[in-house]
Amino acid sequence: MDLDFTTAELHRYSRHILLEEVGAIGQAKLRAARVLVVGAGGLGSPLSLYLAAAGVGTIGLIDHDVLELSNLQRQVAHTTARIGRNKAESAAETLAALNPGTRVEVHARRMDVAAALDLIPRYDIVCDGTDNFATRFLLGDACHLLQRPLVSAAVLRFEGQLSVFAGYDGMHPCHRCLHPEPPPPGLVPTCSEAGVLGAVTGVMGTLQAAEVLKLIMGIGDPLKGRLLLWDALDARFRTVRLKRDPGCALCGDQPAITDLAAHLEPAAPVCAI
Amino acid sequence: MSERIAITVNGEDREVAPGDTVAALLGAIGLDTRKVAVERNEEIVPRSTYATVALAQGDRLEIVHFIGGG
């Protein structure tokens, strides 16, 4: 591992390097890491800001959406002047200004099956900050099949949830052990329908960043097999233990899901992993 | 009918009738079974068994709402 740091790097990351659990080796691991952030929105903003500030070497940002005025109440990686721009591009500009030492790879495209198969293998860790169940289930399945840890956060109204899914290791649960199927369309509202307190996305995206940094450096106790829940109104955290379901369709003993075919648009060709 | 059964739901004490199932509890709370996950004594209850799993004295349940915003 490359442990050579410039004087400017030693200065920039001095408060990290001071930490016994991080040190120069942890900082070098961060610099060598490649993290994919899916969604440059409410979660992706604080998440990617803290990853860039921490000195993660390469951050991939994927988002097909353009910035809207209603995003700015929580999506703090953007600015008012950038309304109408692609969100991955906008966030990349902010990250570059914060830390020019981080390489940001912009993917201004939708996270679909083709993007999942193309991008996920190129990164060490994948972060879910998306706003819909279809993409969440695609990402969960793809990360499991491609054997990448998925650091998954979700928010709604005053509530946030966070977990790390790595069921491909045969020990920990996957996302489908918690929720086997997406809810029927329309049953669970989205943030655009039910609202979300901006600071809740900030808290959860920042917790998500902390889990990513821990995974990269191999320190602490990752949130694998645990679901962290936070309610802003109660100002209370809860942790629920998740167990591997032997009957799980994705990671169980006889998995029914072995490729991403179910996530393809109807009539599109099947492409197996 | 015999005595009520004491359980905790999300850390709060609650009583149910003998024989009440997870589905009955969710119904009494007013929750659609398709938008929650239920953990009973630190194990996720498979959704397909909500209508058959009877609650027992001292059960600790955590109800997790299915959310997906970003």
mmCIF file of C-alpha atoms in Angstrom, chain B residues 5-68:
data_model
loop_
_atom_site.group_PDB
_atom_site.id
_atom_site.type_symbol
_atom_site.label_atom_id
_atom_site.label_comp_id
_atom_site.label_asym_id
_atom_site.label_seq_id
_atom_site.Cartn_x
_atom_site.Cartn_y
_atom_site.Cartn_z
ATOM 1 C CA ILE B 5 -51.156 -11.797 27.325
ATOM 2 C CA ALA B 6 -48.544 -9.126 28.053
ATOM 3 C CA ILE B 7 -46.104 -8.289 25.265
ATOM 4 C CA THR B 8 -43.978 -5.287 24.327
ATOM 5 C CA VAL B 9 -44.221 -3.566 20.959
ATOM 6 C CA ASN B 10 -41.394 -1.182 20.053
ATOM 7 C CA GLY B 11 -40.489 -1.060 23.742
ATOM 8 C CA GLU B 12 -44.008 -0.238 24.941
ATOM 9 C CA ASP B 13 -46.149 -2.579 27.021
ATOM 10 C CA ARG B 14 -49.283 -3.906 25.372
ATOM 11 C CA GLU B 15 -51.845 -6.632 26.036
ATOM 12 C CA VAL B 16 -53.371 -8.999 23.528
ATOM 13 C CA ALA B 17 -55.917 -11.801 23.762
ATOM 14 C CA PRO B 18 -54.780 -15.437 23.933
ATOM 15 C CA GLY B 19 -54.438 -16.811 20.427
ATOM 16 C CA ASP B 20 -53.904 -13.412 18.842
ATOM 17 C CA THR B 21 -51.540 -13.621 15.904
ATOM 18 C CA VAL B 22 -49.035 -11.150 14.477
ATOM 19 C CA ALA B 23 -51.626 -10.338 11.807
ATOM 20 C CA ALA B 24 -54.248 -9.637 14.492
ATOM 21 C CA LEU B 25 -51.865 -7.322 16.319
ATOM 22 C CA LEU B 26 -51.009 -5.411 13.140
ATOM 23 C CA GLY B 27 -54.711 -5.169 12.374
ATOM 24 C CA ALA B 28 -55.444 -3.811 15.859
ATOM 25 C CA ILE B 29 -52.722 -1.192 15.429
ATOM 26 C CA GLY B 30 -54.053 -0.400 11.965
ATOM 27 C CA LEU B 31 -50.967 -1.368 9.962
ATOM 28 C CA ASP B 32 -50.989 -2.883 6.486
ATOM 29 C CA THR B 33 -48.877 -6.042 6.664
ATOM 30 C CA ARG B 34 -47.288 -5.226 3.314
ATOM 31 C CA LYS B 35 -45.595 -2.082 4.568
ATOM 32 C CA VAL B 36 -43.921 -3.322 7.734
ATOM 33 C CA ALA B 37 -41.418 -5.918 8.846
ATOM 34 C CA VAL B 38 -41.962 -7.544 12.240
ATOM 35 C CA GLU B 39 -39.223 -8.807 14.487
ATOM 36 C CA ARG B 40 -40.306 -11.117 17.290
ATOM 37 C CA ASN B 41 -37.787 -11.924 20.024
ATOM 38 C CA GLU B 42 -34.954 -10.836 17.754
ATOM 39 C CA GLU B 43 -36.063 -12.801 14.741
ATOM 40 C CA ILE B 44 -37.802 -11.502 11.657
ATOM 41 C CA VAL B 45 -41.232 -13.104 11.287
ATOM 42 C CA PRO B 46 -41.758 -14.233 7.674
ATOM 43 C CA ARG B 47 -44.687 -12.306 6.241
ATOM 44 C CA SER B 48 -46.308 -15.530 5.051
ATOM 45 C CA THR B 49 -46.714 -16.628 8.688
ATOM 46 C CA TYR B 50 -48.251 -13.443 10.160
ATOM 47 C CA ALA B 51 -51.692 -15.057 10.235
ATOM 48 C CA THR B 52 -50.486 -18.219 11.958
ATOM 49 C CA VAL B 53 -47.839 -17.063 14.453
ATOM 50 C CA ALA B 54 -49.601 -16.722 17.820
ATOM 51 C CA LEU B 55 -48.201 -14.216 20.284
ATOM 52 C CA ALA B 56 -46.912 -15.536 23.604
ATOM 53 C CA GLN B 57 -46.527 -14.043 27.064
ATOM 54 C CA GLY B 58 -43.411 -11.852 27.224
ATOM 55 C CA ASP B 59 -42.930 -11.582 23.451
ATOM 56 C CA ARG B 60 -40.880 -8.601 22.422
ATOM 57 C CA LEU B 61 -41.876 -7.240 19.033
ATOM 58 C CA GLU B 62 -40.273 -4.548 16.929
ATOM 59 C CA ILE B 63 -42.300 -3.198 14.045
ATOM 60 C CA VAL B 64 -40.175 -1.643 11.325
ATOM 61 C CA HIS B 65 -41.888 0.578 8.783
ATOM 62 C CA PHE B 66 -40.893 0.060 5.174
ATOM 63 C CA ILE B 67 -39.479 3.371 3.924
ATOM 64 C CA GLY B 68 -37.536 4.103 0.774
#
